[in-house]
Each structure stands twice: as structure tokens, then as C-alpha cells.
Amino acid sequence: MTIVVGVTGGIAAYKAVSLVRTLVLAGHDVHVIPTEAALRFVGTPTWEAISRNPVEPGLYDGVAQVRHVALGQAADLIVIAPATANTIARLAHGLADDLLGNTVLASSAPLVVAPAMHTGMWQNPATQANASLLRARGAILVGPASGPLTGTDSGPGRMAEPDEIAEAALAAVRRADLAGRRVVVSAGGTREPLDPVRFLGNRSSGKQGVALARAAAMRGATVTLIAAHVDDGVPFPSGVEVVRVETTAQLREAVTRHAEDADAVIMAAAVADYRPTEVAERKIKKDRHGDRLNLALVANPDVLAELAAAKAPGRIVVGFAAETEPDREALLALGRAKIARKGCDFLVVNAVGWHEGIASDDNTVMVLDRAGDIVIEASGSKLSVADRILDATLGTA
Ligand code: CTP
């Protein structure tokens, strides 16, 4: 999702840094528009570093790209935190003498406003009337909270906590189109032990599968995430049942069991095709094998093909195909052969390489249906790609 965060000139601007960080870590494309006054509290380099996007706060910066309109049109959501009394007044009256004012006017995205000011200013009838006007037009006001203010006073006026603002902001755009659906998502890479200290694994980070679980849960689905190895620092979404597995056998058992009453199973996990024929009870020692060690491997069951073959009517089974084929037509041909072989309803095809696809925060995918036709192509953050995959496969576009 593309989110514009407007930051205005209050001391709580420093707390907006963590709001921006939360939204970025959740996979959103965040563009910060600080007002001139906000820059007296927190500077441009901080906003650029934390949002991972350039920040050009001036109305007359980048005029050729018509930014005063473009940002507002691109935004799926606008959050203003902190919103000073002055900003609330200006928003209420449609003033547009800076980039933020223009962006808000040019946008039809939901507007979330987190007021922050002294109690006296908040309770002033002028501010209250302006806040009511914004609410009446559909803006969502989060806070202010009550508590100690910057000076010695205490009372309503503190900016709501960044996590609360993020939660309210995301809830404002949340579609509940998957409410009542039960979705099982597998994610991460399975690991096949060789001995007590070693395994055969793969470089899957689990990010795309976890993003799918997060996106489905955000859209109201009841989600079970079967998580094989997922990289450190990839947070699991809240409100999702997480089942940890290690090997393909464990993943197969968990997925099959949870699939029984699921409406959809999405196999984003990178499942090991082979496992060692034997797992050594004790560490494999070099002095027994010398310069060459041959490992004997045996094929694992194909969980996806099993799920597709045994699926109840109405259950949707989605597979993934991460391929190292750089040529688009050849990649499509591999995808078409794979969906025919696996028998699933949809196949999400993406190109991977040493530096592409796997650990990255972004992805580029094509979704094929049973006929081998491309249903959608999507590119962007793994969370936005997850939403597009859900649109295409769970039929709620
Ligand atoms: N998969 C599975 N069980 C396996 C291997 C893979 O369920 N033993 C699933 C993966 O979760 C993924 C899809 O099958 O959704 C495709 O995996 P992939 O490794 O690309 O397919 P393979 O059939 O193993 O073909 P390849 O020879 O390309 O590895």
C-alpha cells in the first residue's frame, strides 16, 4: 500500500519516526511530507532514512512531476501525525499553501489524523469545531490521549501512541472481504537433518509466505501459518495461528491436518524435494570419510500435489514456483508444465536468483490458472504482491 505520512510542527514529531518505521516494516511504501515547522523538530535525513523514500518537503520541489497532485493520487491512505491545532484548522478549511495541504486536497484516500497539542488548544471551541468538521467529512481522528504534556501540565492533548495510530490507520483501509474464510499458508524453507548439528536447507526467507498470511488476516480471514525456517527479523502477524515445523514430513503433517477444514491452502513454503536416506544419530566425522562424502538422498512426498489430488470441492489450492529461468517465455513454459503436473488451481511463478526474489523485500510474480493463462502479474513489496495474489486466487477482486 502507498501511504503518505504528513508530519506537522509539534514536539511529538519525534514519535512519528516510529510510526513511519512500523508502517515500512509492515511492507508499505511510505512517503513522508513534513511541513516546514515539522523540520524544525526532525530533519529530512531522518525521514528519508526511516521511510526509505526521498523526502522533498517544498511545494516547489520536483514540480515537473506535479507532486502536489501525484502524491495524493497515488496514496491509498494519508496519516497526519502529529496534527497541530493549526494543521487541523487548515485541513478543515481546505487550505493548500504547502505540499501537505495540496496532497490532502488532491486525494480521495482515507485520512487519519492524530492531534497533538496543549489541552487548552485542543479544548478551544475553534479546534473542536474544526475537528468535528473533519470527522463529518469522514476523517478518522486518533486521540489525543490524556496525560503529561511537554510542559508541566497534564490533560488531553498528547499524541496517541504510534502503534495505536498505525493500527487505526491500517484498519481504515482494511477490507473485510475474506471474513469467514479459513486460509492455510505455508512459508519458509524446510530443513532436512543430516545429523544432530547439520541440515540440508534452502535460502527461502519466508517473507512472501508471511506477507500472505498477514494480508489474509488483515482482510478478515482466519489464518493458520505453517512456518518452516523463517529468517530472523521477519515478524509473524498478530491474530494468526502459527505452527512451527522443520522438515518436509512435519510440514506435510501440519498442512494436511489444517487443510481439512480450510477454504484455501497456499503453499508458499520452499519444500525440500529430497532428504537424506539416513539421519546419523551422532555427528558425521571427517576422519571416517576423508576427502569425499557422498550423501544418499530420497525424494520427499510432493505435498502440493497431494493436497490438489485430495482436495474437497470448493477448496482452492495455490502453489508457488520459484524458478531460476531468466527468459520470460521459458519461465512461463516451466510454470505451465508445473501447474499441469501438480494439479493445483493456481500457480504463483517468480524468478529467483542469487540476488533476486529470495531474501528481498520486493517480489515480481505471475499467477497462472489451470489453463496456463496469466491471471495477473504483480510487482512491488511482498505485502502488496500478497494482496494481489489473494485478489486473483481467492476471487474477491
Ligand atoms: N512442494 C511441495 N512438496 C514438495 C516440493 C514442493 O508441496 N516436496 C510445493 C512448494 O511448496 C511449491 C510447489 O510445490 O508450492 C513448487 O515447488 P518446486 O520446488 O518449484 O517444484 P518441484 O515440483 O519440486 O519442481 P522443481 O524440479 O522445479 O524443483
GROMACS .gro file of C-alpha atoms and ligand atoms in nm:
model
  426
    1MET     CA    1   0.000   0.000   0.000
    2THR     CA    2   0.119   0.353  -0.068
    3ILE     CA    3   0.090   0.562   0.248
    4VAL     CA    4   0.155   0.934   0.282
    5VAL     CA    5   0.252   1.036   0.633
    6GLY     CA    6   0.216   1.409   0.694
    7VAL     CA    7   0.418   1.535   0.989
    8THR     CA    8   0.344   1.879   1.127
    9GLY     CA    9   0.523   2.105   1.371
   10GLY     CA   10   0.483   1.963   1.716
   11ILE     CA   11   0.729   1.805   1.956
   12ALA     CA   12   0.551   1.470   1.901
   13ALA     CA   13   0.711   1.470   1.552
   14TYR     CA   14   0.988   1.259   1.705
   15LYS     CA   15   0.733   0.989   1.785
   16ALA     CA   16   0.613   0.990   1.424
   17VAL     CA   17   0.953   0.841   1.334
   18SER     CA   18   0.847   0.515   1.495
   19LEU     CA   19   0.505   0.533   1.325
   20VAL     CA   20   0.678   0.557   0.987
   21ARG     CA   21   0.910   0.272   1.079
   22THR     CA   22   0.618   0.050   1.180
   23LEU     CA   23   0.441   0.115   0.850
   24VAL     CA   24   0.760   0.050   0.648
   25LEU     CA   25   0.832  -0.274   0.834
   26ALA     CA   26   0.476  -0.388   0.764
   27GLY     CA   27   0.571  -0.371   0.394
   28HIS     CA   28   0.415  -0.039   0.292
   29ASP     CA   29   0.558   0.221   0.058
   30VAL     CA   30   0.568   0.526   0.284
   31HIS     CA   31   0.617   0.885   0.166
   32VAL     CA   32   0.671   1.142   0.436
   33ILE     CA   33   0.562   1.502   0.386
   34PRO     CA   34   0.694   1.713   0.672
   35THR     CA   35   0.575   2.071   0.699
   36GLU     CA   36   0.835   2.342   0.733
   37ALA     CA   37   0.759   2.362   1.106
   38ALA     CA   38   0.799   1.982   1.145
   39LEU     CA   39   1.151   2.008   1.003
   40ARG     CA   40   1.248   2.224   1.299
   41PHE     CA   41   1.185   1.919   1.518
   42VAL     CA   42   1.303   1.628   1.298
   43GLY     CA   43   1.510   1.677   0.982
   44THR     CA   44   1.480   1.545   0.628
   45PRO     CA   45   1.764   1.285   0.656
   46THR     CA   46   1.576   1.108   0.936
   47TRP     CA   47   1.255   1.092   0.733
   48GLU     CA   48   1.440   0.971   0.424
   49ALA     CA   49   1.633   0.704   0.610
   50ILE     CA   50   1.335   0.575   0.801
   51SER     CA   51   1.086   0.584   0.511
   52ARG     CA   52   1.340   0.459   0.254
   53ASN     CA   53   1.199   0.716   0.011
   54PRO     CA   54   1.319   1.062  -0.090
   55VAL     CA   55   1.161   1.349   0.100
   56GLU     CA   56   1.108   1.675  -0.084
   57PRO     CA   57   0.903   1.887   0.150
   58GLY     CA   58   0.871   2.201  -0.063
   59LEU     CA   59   0.568   2.276  -0.276
   60TYR     CA   60   0.810   2.388  -0.547
   61ASP     CA   61   1.038   2.079  -0.536
   62GLY     CA   62   1.003   1.836  -0.826
   63VAL     CA   63   0.737   2.049  -0.995
   64ALA     CA   64   0.786   1.862  -1.325
   65GLN     CA   65   0.636   1.551  -1.163
   66VAL     CA   66   0.334   1.752  -1.045
   67ARG     CA   67   0.400   1.616  -0.698
   68HIS     CA   68   0.137   1.831  -0.529
   69VAL     CA   69  -0.124   1.619  -0.708
   70ALA     CA   70   0.066   1.298  -0.783
   71LEU     CA   71   0.135   1.201  -0.421
   72GLY     CA   72  -0.228   1.246  -0.321
   73GLN     CA   73  -0.349   1.043  -0.617
   74ALA     CA   74  -0.102   0.762  -0.552
   75ALA     CA   75  -0.187   0.740  -0.181
   76ASP     CA   76  -0.405   0.456  -0.056
   77LEU     CA   77  -0.402   0.621   0.285
   78ILE     CA   78  -0.296   0.954   0.435
   79VAL     CA   79  -0.193   0.974   0.801
   80ILE     CA   80  -0.115   1.306   0.966
   81ALA     CA   81   0.076   1.263   1.290
   82PRO     CA   82   0.122   1.476   1.485
   83ALA     CA   83  -0.151   1.710   1.366
   84THR     CA   84  -0.121   2.051   1.534
   85ALA     CA   85  -0.418   2.279   1.606
   86ASN     CA   86  -0.302   2.494   1.316
   87THR     CA   87  -0.293   2.196   1.079
   88ILE     CA   88  -0.637   2.078   1.188
   89ALA     CA   89  -0.771   2.428   1.120
   90ARG     CA   90  -0.604   2.438   0.779
   91LEU     CA   91  -0.731   2.090   0.685
   92ALA     CA   92  -1.082   2.180   0.796
   93HIS     CA   93  -1.082   2.484   0.571
   94GLY     CA   94  -0.909   2.323   0.274
   95LEU     CA   95  -0.603   2.548   0.281
   96ALA     CA   96  -0.334   2.438   0.041
   97ASP     CA   97  -0.032   2.664   0.071
   98ASP     CA   98   0.211   2.379   0.131
   99LEU     CA   99   0.272   2.031  -0.012
  100LEU     CA  100   0.076   1.852   0.260
  101GLY     CA  101  -0.232   2.073   0.217
  102ASN     CA  102  -0.225   2.017  -0.160
  103THR     CA  103  -0.175   1.645  -0.122
  104VAL     CA  104  -0.472   1.607   0.110
  105LEU     CA  105  -0.698   1.810  -0.119
  106ALA     CA  106  -0.591   1.614  -0.428
  107SER     CA  107  -0.653   1.277  -0.263
  108SER     CA  108  -0.960   1.063  -0.217
  109ALA     CA  109  -0.776   0.824   0.018
  110PRO     CA  110  -0.891   0.777   0.379
  111LEU     CA  111  -0.748   1.046   0.606
  112VAL     CA  112  -0.631   0.958   0.956
  113VAL     CA  113  -0.541   1.246   1.186
  114ALA     CA  114  -0.358   1.219   1.519
  115PRO     CA  115  -0.396   1.552   1.701
  116ALA     CA  116  -0.123   1.667   1.940
  117MET     CA  117  -0.132   1.995   2.125
  118HIS     CA  118  -0.178   2.157   2.464
  119THR     CA  119  -0.507   2.078   2.638
  120GLY     CA  120  -0.619   2.438   2.616
  121MET     CA  121  -0.570   2.441   2.241
  122TRP     CA  122  -0.747   2.108   2.197
  123GLN     CA  123  -1.042   2.213   2.407
  124ASN     CA  124  -1.074   2.550   2.242
  125PRO     CA  125  -1.411   2.569   2.062
  126ALA     CA  126  -1.234   2.665   1.738
  127THR     CA  127  -1.027   2.345   1.741
  128GLN     CA  128  -1.324   2.134   1.846
  129ALA     CA  129  -1.533   2.277   1.562
  130ASN     CA  130  -1.252   2.210   1.313
  131ALA     CA  131  -1.210   1.854   1.441
  132SER     CA  132  -1.586   1.795   1.411
  133LEU     CA  133  -1.579   1.925   1.055
  134LEU     CA  134  -1.304   1.680   0.965
  135ARG     CA  135  -1.489   1.391   1.130
  136ALA     CA  136  -1.810   1.484   0.949
  137ARG     CA  137  -1.620   1.461   0.620
  138GLY     CA  138  -1.502   1.109   0.704
  139ALA     CA  139  -1.160   1.174   0.856
  140ILE     CA  140  -1.065   0.939   1.138
  141LEU     CA  141  -0.924   1.112   1.443
  142VAL     CA  142  -0.700   0.900   1.664
  143GLY     CA  143  -0.655   1.050   2.009
  144PRO     CA  144  -0.545   1.277   2.152
  145ALA     CA  145  -0.459   1.079   2.461
  146SER     CA  146  -0.467   1.227   2.804
  147GLY     CA  147  -0.154   1.251   3.019
  148PRO     CA  148   0.153   1.460   3.090
  149LEU     CA  149   0.220   1.722   2.820
  150THR     CA  150   0.553   1.870   2.719
  151GLY     CA  151   0.542   2.137   2.986
  152THR     CA  152   0.433   2.078   3.343
  153ASP     CA  153   0.064   2.049   3.251
  154SER     CA  154  -0.129   1.730   3.213
  155GLY     CA  155  -0.454   1.657   3.026
  156PRO     CA  156  -0.592   1.565   2.684
  157GLY     CA  157  -0.357   1.666   2.403
  158ARG     CA  158  -0.083   1.401   2.392
  159MET     CA  159  -0.044   1.234   2.056
  160ALA     CA  160  -0.177   0.876   2.060
  161GLU     CA  161   0.096   0.611   2.070
  162PRO     CA  162   0.250   0.535   1.728
  163ASP     CA  163   0.133   0.170   1.735
  164GLU     CA  164  -0.224   0.278   1.804
  165ILE     CA  165  -0.210   0.526   1.515
  166ALA     CA  166  -0.067   0.260   1.281
  167GLU     CA  167  -0.335   0.012   1.384
  168ALA     CA  168  -0.618   0.266   1.336
  169ALA     CA  169  -0.473   0.381   1.005
  170LEU     CA  170  -0.445   0.030   0.863
  171ALA     CA  171  -0.791  -0.056   0.992
  172ALA     CA  172  -0.927   0.242   0.796
  173VAL     CA  173  -0.835   0.078   0.468
  174ARG     CA  174  -0.882  -0.281   0.570
  175ARG     CA  175  -1.118  -0.473   0.352
  176ALA     CA  176  -1.304  -0.748   0.530
  177ASP     CA  177  -1.362  -0.936   0.206
  178LEU     CA  178  -1.207  -1.259   0.339
  179ALA     CA  179  -1.411  -1.263   0.661
  180GLY     CA  180  -1.533  -1.615   0.734
  181ARG     CA  181  -1.274  -1.779   0.505
  182ARG     CA  182  -1.021  -2.021   0.653
  183VAL     CA  183  -0.682  -1.995   0.489
  184VAL     CA  184  -0.373  -2.210   0.547
  185VAL     CA  185  -0.041  -2.064   0.431
  186SER     CA  186   0.292  -2.245   0.439
  187ALA     CA  187   0.605  -2.031   0.446
  188GLY     CA  188   0.982  -2.053   0.474
  189GLY     CA  189   1.226  -2.328   0.390
  190THR     CA  190   1.215  -2.680   0.523
  191ARG     CA  191   1.532  -2.827   0.671
  192GLU     CA  192   1.625  -3.193   0.644
  193PRO     CA  193   1.866  -3.308   0.916
  194LEU     CA  194   2.182  -3.493   0.824
  195ASP     CA  195   2.297  -3.538   1.180
  196PRO     CA  196   2.224  -3.362   1.510
  197VAL     CA  197   2.406  -3.046   1.402
  198ARG     CA  198   2.364  -3.026   1.024
  199PHE     CA  199   2.083  -3.000   0.776
  200LEU     CA  200   2.006  -2.962   0.406
  201GLY     CA  201   1.813  -2.641   0.360
  202ASN     CA  202   1.745  -2.357   0.121
  203ARG     CA  203   1.766  -1.979   0.118
  204SER     CA  204   1.394  -1.906   0.144
  205SER     CA  205   1.340  -1.615   0.386
  206GLY     CA  206   0.971  -1.686   0.438
  207LYS     CA  207   0.887  -1.320   0.369
  208GLN     CA  208   0.637  -1.378   0.088
  209GLY     CA  209   0.451  -1.653   0.276
  210VAL     CA  210   0.438  -1.449   0.596
  211ALA     CA  211   0.314  -1.148   0.393
  212LEU     CA  212   0.036  -1.368   0.250
  213ALA     CA  213  -0.068  -1.474   0.599
  214ARG     CA  214  -0.061  -1.112   0.715
  215ALA     CA  215  -0.259  -0.985   0.415
  216ALA     CA  216  -0.523  -1.259   0.450
  217ALA     CA  217  -0.560  -1.191   0.824
  218MET     CA  218  -0.585  -0.816   0.762
  219ARG     CA  219  -0.871  -0.890   0.522
  220GLY     CA  220  -1.059  -1.084   0.785
  221ALA     CA  221  -0.963  -1.445   0.709
  222THR     CA  222  -0.892  -1.698   0.983
  223VAL     CA  223  -0.533  -1.785   0.905
  224THR     CA  224  -0.304  -2.071   1.002
  225LEU     CA  225   0.059  -2.013   0.914
  226ILE     CA  226   0.267  -2.329   0.884
  227ALA     CA  227   0.611  -2.181   0.929
  228ALA     CA  228   0.922  -2.375   0.835
  229HIS     CA  229   1.250  -2.186   0.875
  230VAL     CA  230   1.180  -1.813   0.851
  231ASP     CA  231   1.459  -1.555   0.869
  232ASP     CA  232   1.517  -1.369   1.194
  233GLY     CA  233   1.357  -1.029   1.184
  234VAL     CA  234   1.053  -1.140   0.983
  235PRO     CA  235   0.777  -1.080   1.238
  236PHE     CA  236   0.476  -1.307   1.242
  237PRO     CA  237   0.145  -1.126   1.203
  238SER     CA  238  -0.072  -1.092   1.509
  239GLY     CA  239  -0.401  -1.279   1.519
  240VAL     CA  240  -0.264  -1.566   1.312
  241GLU     CA  241  -0.222  -1.922   1.441
  242VAL     CA  242   0.141  -2.017   1.385
  243VAL     CA  243   0.255  -2.380   1.365
  244ARG     CA  244   0.632  -2.423   1.356
  245VAL     CA  245   0.777  -2.709   1.152
  246GLU     CA  246   1.123  -2.809   1.046
  247THR     CA  247   1.119  -3.096   0.799
  248THR     CA  248   0.906  -3.172   0.495
  249ALA     CA  249   0.744  -3.459   0.684
  250GLN     CA  250   0.640  -3.224   0.965
  251LEU     CA  251   0.519  -2.964   0.717
  252ARG     CA  252   0.320  -3.228   0.530
  253GLU     CA  253   0.154  -3.348   0.851
  254ALA     CA  254   0.065  -2.994   0.966
  255VAL     CA  255  -0.055  -2.868   0.629
  256THR     CA  256  -0.264  -3.176   0.558
  257ARG     CA  257  -0.426  -3.163   0.901
  258HIS     CA  258  -0.510  -2.792   0.886
  259ALA     CA  259  -0.617  -2.811   0.521
  260GLU     CA  260  -0.907  -3.038   0.614
  261ASP     CA  261  -1.139  -2.754   0.712
  262ALA     CA  262  -0.972  -2.482   0.506
  263ASP     CA  263  -1.123  -2.291   0.215
  264ALA     CA  264  -0.782  -2.225   0.068
  265VAL     CA  265  -0.428  -2.359   0.104
  266ILE     CA  266  -0.139  -2.151  -0.022
  267MET     CA  267   0.190  -2.339  -0.046
  268ALA     CA  268   0.446  -2.062  -0.040
  269ALA     CA  269   0.699  -2.275   0.151
  270ALA     CA  270   1.018  -2.382  -0.021
  271VAL     CA  271   0.986  -2.753   0.044
  272ALA     CA  272   1.292  -2.977   0.020
  273ASP     CA  273   1.244  -3.219  -0.266
  274TYR     CA  274   1.489  -3.469  -0.113
  275ARG     CA  275   1.601  -3.573   0.232
  276PRO     CA  276   1.896  -3.784   0.341
  277THR     CA  277   1.812  -4.154   0.333
  278GLU     CA  278   1.953  -4.179   0.682
  279VAL     CA  279   1.992  -3.929   0.962
  280ALA     CA  280   2.312  -4.002   1.156
  281GLU     CA  281   2.249  -4.037   1.530
  282ARG     CA  282   2.580  -3.869   1.601
  283LYS     CA  283   2.781  -3.604   1.423
  284ILE     CA  284   2.923  -3.717   1.088
  285LYS     CA  285   3.302  -3.718   1.141
  286LYS     CA  286   3.554  -3.616   0.880
  287ASP     CA  287   3.808  -3.878   0.982
  288ARG     CA  288   3.563  -4.151   0.874
  289HIS     CA  289   3.502  -4.001   0.528
  290GLY     CA  290   3.823  -3.834   0.420
  291ASP     CA  291   3.816  -3.606   0.112
  292ARG     CA  292   3.484  -3.714  -0.031
  293LEU     CA  293   3.149  -3.763   0.133
  294ASN     CA  294   2.860  -3.895  -0.072
  295LEU     CA  295   2.515  -3.826   0.060
  296ALA     CA  296   2.235  -4.056  -0.043
  297LEU     CA  297   1.902  -3.873  -0.076
  298VAL     CA  298   1.549  -3.996  -0.119
  299ALA     CA  299   1.258  -3.799  -0.267
  300ASN     CA  300   1.010  -3.637  -0.030
  301PRO     CA  301   0.639  -3.663  -0.098
  302ASP     CA  302   0.501  -3.376  -0.303
  303VAL     CA  303   0.272  -3.208  -0.052
  304LEU     CA  304   0.117  -2.969  -0.304
  305ALA     CA  305   0.031  -3.246  -0.550
  306GLU     CA  306  -0.120  -3.450  -0.265
  307LEU     CA  307  -0.331  -3.154  -0.149
  308ALA     CA  308  -0.451  -3.090  -0.503
  309ALA     CA  309  -0.540  -3.455  -0.557
  310ALA     CA  310  -0.728  -3.487  -0.228
  311LYS     CA  311  -0.899  -3.151  -0.221
  312ALA     CA  312  -1.259  -3.107  -0.117
  313PRO     CA  313  -1.489  -2.934  -0.366
  314GLY     CA  314  -1.459  -2.557  -0.336
  315ARG     CA  315  -1.119  -2.562  -0.166
  316ILE     CA  316  -0.863  -2.356  -0.354
  317VAL     CA  317  -0.507  -2.485  -0.368
  318VAL     CA  318  -0.233  -2.243  -0.470
  319GLY     CA  319   0.125  -2.347  -0.544
  320PHE     CA  320   0.441  -2.149  -0.594
  321ALA     CA  321   0.717  -2.197  -0.849
  322ALA     CA  322   1.041  -2.016  -0.784
  323GLU     CA  323   1.250  -2.067  -1.096
  324THR     CA  324   1.598  -1.955  -1.196
  325GLU     CA  325   1.491  -1.919  -1.561
  326PRO     CA  326   1.561  -1.561  -1.677
  327ASP     CA  327   1.370  -1.577  -2.008
  328ARG     CA  328   1.004  -1.482  -1.965
  329GLU     CA  329   0.863  -1.725  -2.223
  330ALA     CA  330   1.073  -2.012  -2.091
  331LEU     CA  331   0.968  -1.920  -1.735
  332LEU     CA  332   0.603  -1.930  -1.840
  333ALA     CA  333   0.653  -2.266  -2.008
  334LEU     CA  334   0.806  -2.405  -1.685
  335GLY     CA  335   0.511  -2.263  -1.489
  336ARG     CA  336   0.255  -2.416  -1.727
  337ALA     CA  337   0.422  -2.756  -1.709
  338LYS     CA  338   0.438  -2.732  -1.331
  339ILE     CA  339   0.071  -2.644  -1.276
  340ALA     CA  340  -0.029  -2.929  -1.506
  341ARG     CA  341   0.195  -3.167  -1.310
  342LYS     CA  342   0.084  -3.050  -0.965
  343GLY     CA  343  -0.288  -3.022  -1.042
  344CYS     CA  344  -0.339  -2.712  -0.823
  345ASP     CA  345  -0.584  -2.433  -0.908
  346PHE     CA  346  -0.329  -2.154  -0.935
  347LEU     CA  347   0.047  -2.129  -0.954
  348VAL     CA  348   0.242  -1.819  -0.850
  349VAL     CA  349   0.553  -1.806  -1.066
  350ASN     CA  350   0.851  -1.592  -0.981
  351ALA     CA  351   1.206  -1.568  -1.099
  352VAL     CA  352   1.473  -1.616  -0.837
  353GLY     CA  353   1.848  -1.599  -0.849
  354TRP     CA  354   2.149  -1.539  -0.632
  355HIS     CA  355   2.034  -1.183  -0.570
  356GLU     CA  356   1.675  -1.184  -0.690
  357GLY     CA  357   1.347  -1.276  -0.528
  358ILE     CA  358   1.453  -1.473  -0.224
  359ALA     CA  359   1.564  -1.254   0.067
  360SER     CA  360   1.441  -0.932  -0.089
  361ASP     CA  361   1.152  -0.722   0.043
  362ASP     CA  362   1.008  -0.694  -0.307
  363ASN     CA  363   0.882  -0.952  -0.549
  364THR     CA  364   0.761  -0.983  -0.907
  365VAL     CA  365   0.516  -1.262  -0.984
  366MET     CA  366   0.284  -1.402  -1.247
  367VAL     CA  367  -0.019  -1.602  -1.138
  368LEU     CA  368  -0.127  -1.881  -1.373
  369ASP     CA  369  -0.460  -2.062  -1.371
  370ARG     CA  370  -0.520  -2.426  -1.459
  371ALA     CA  371  -0.538  -2.343  -1.828
  372GLY     CA  372  -0.191  -2.190  -1.801
  373ASP     CA  373  -0.327  -1.840  -1.865
  374ILE     CA  374  -0.177  -1.544  -1.678
  375VAL     CA  375  -0.443  -1.416  -1.437
  376ILE     CA  376  -0.236  -1.130  -1.300
  377GLU     CA  377   0.118  -1.000  -1.294
  378ALA     CA  378   0.223  -0.809  -0.985
  379SER     CA  379   0.534  -0.633  -0.868
  380GLY     CA  380   0.616  -0.441  -0.551
  381SER     CA  381   0.651  -0.501  -0.179
  382LYS     CA  382   0.580  -0.858  -0.074
  383LEU     CA  383   0.274  -0.736   0.118
  384SER     CA  384   0.126  -0.561  -0.186
  385VAL     CA  385   0.207  -0.864  -0.402
  386ALA     CA  386   0.036  -1.082  -0.139
  387ASP     CA  387  -0.281  -0.875  -0.172
  388ARG     CA  388  -0.277  -0.911  -0.550
  389ILE     CA  389  -0.227  -1.287  -0.519
  390LEU     CA  390  -0.524  -1.308  -0.280
  391ASP     CA  391  -0.735  -1.097  -0.518
  392ALA     CA  392  -0.651  -1.328  -0.807
  393THR     CA  393  -0.682  -1.663  -0.635
  394LEU     CA  394  -0.948  -1.622  -0.369
  395GLY     CA  395  -1.174  -1.449  -0.618
  396THR     CA  396  -1.251  -1.132  -0.430
  397ALA     CA  397  -1.108  -0.873  -0.665
  398CTP     N1  398   0.620  -2.852  -0.299
  398CTP     C1  399   0.561  -2.943  -0.215
  398CTP     N2  400   0.625  -3.058  -0.181
  398CTP     C2  401   0.748  -3.084  -0.229
  398CTP     C3  402   0.810  -2.991  -0.315
  398CTP     C4  403   0.743  -2.876  -0.347
  398CTP     O1  404   0.448  -2.920  -0.170
  398CTP     N3  405   0.808  -3.195  -0.193
  398CTP     C5  406   0.543  -2.733  -0.337
  398CTP     C6  407   0.605  -2.600  -0.297
  398CTP     O2  408   0.555  -2.555  -0.175
  398CTP     C7  409   0.559  -2.508  -0.411
  398CTP     C8  410   0.547  -2.601  -0.529
  398CTP     O3  411   0.536  -2.733  -0.476
  398CTP     O4  412   0.430  -2.456  -0.385
  398CTP     C9  413   0.655  -2.597  -0.630
  398CTP     O5  414   0.777  -2.629  -0.571
  398CTP     P1  415   0.904  -2.652  -0.663
  398CTP     O6  416   1.019  -2.690  -0.577
  398CTP     O7  417   0.919  -2.533  -0.753
  398CTP     O8  418   0.852  -2.771  -0.753
  398CTP     P2  419   0.910  -2.911  -0.781
  398CTP     O9  420   0.796  -2.999  -0.816
  398CTP    O10  421   0.996  -2.956  -0.672
  398CTP    O11  422   0.990  -2.889  -0.915
  398CTP     P3  423   1.143  -2.849  -0.939
  398CTP    O12  424   1.201  -2.963  -1.011
  398CTP    O13  425   1.133  -2.725  -1.021
  398CTP    O14  426   1.205  -2.826  -0.804
   0.00000   0.00000   0.00000
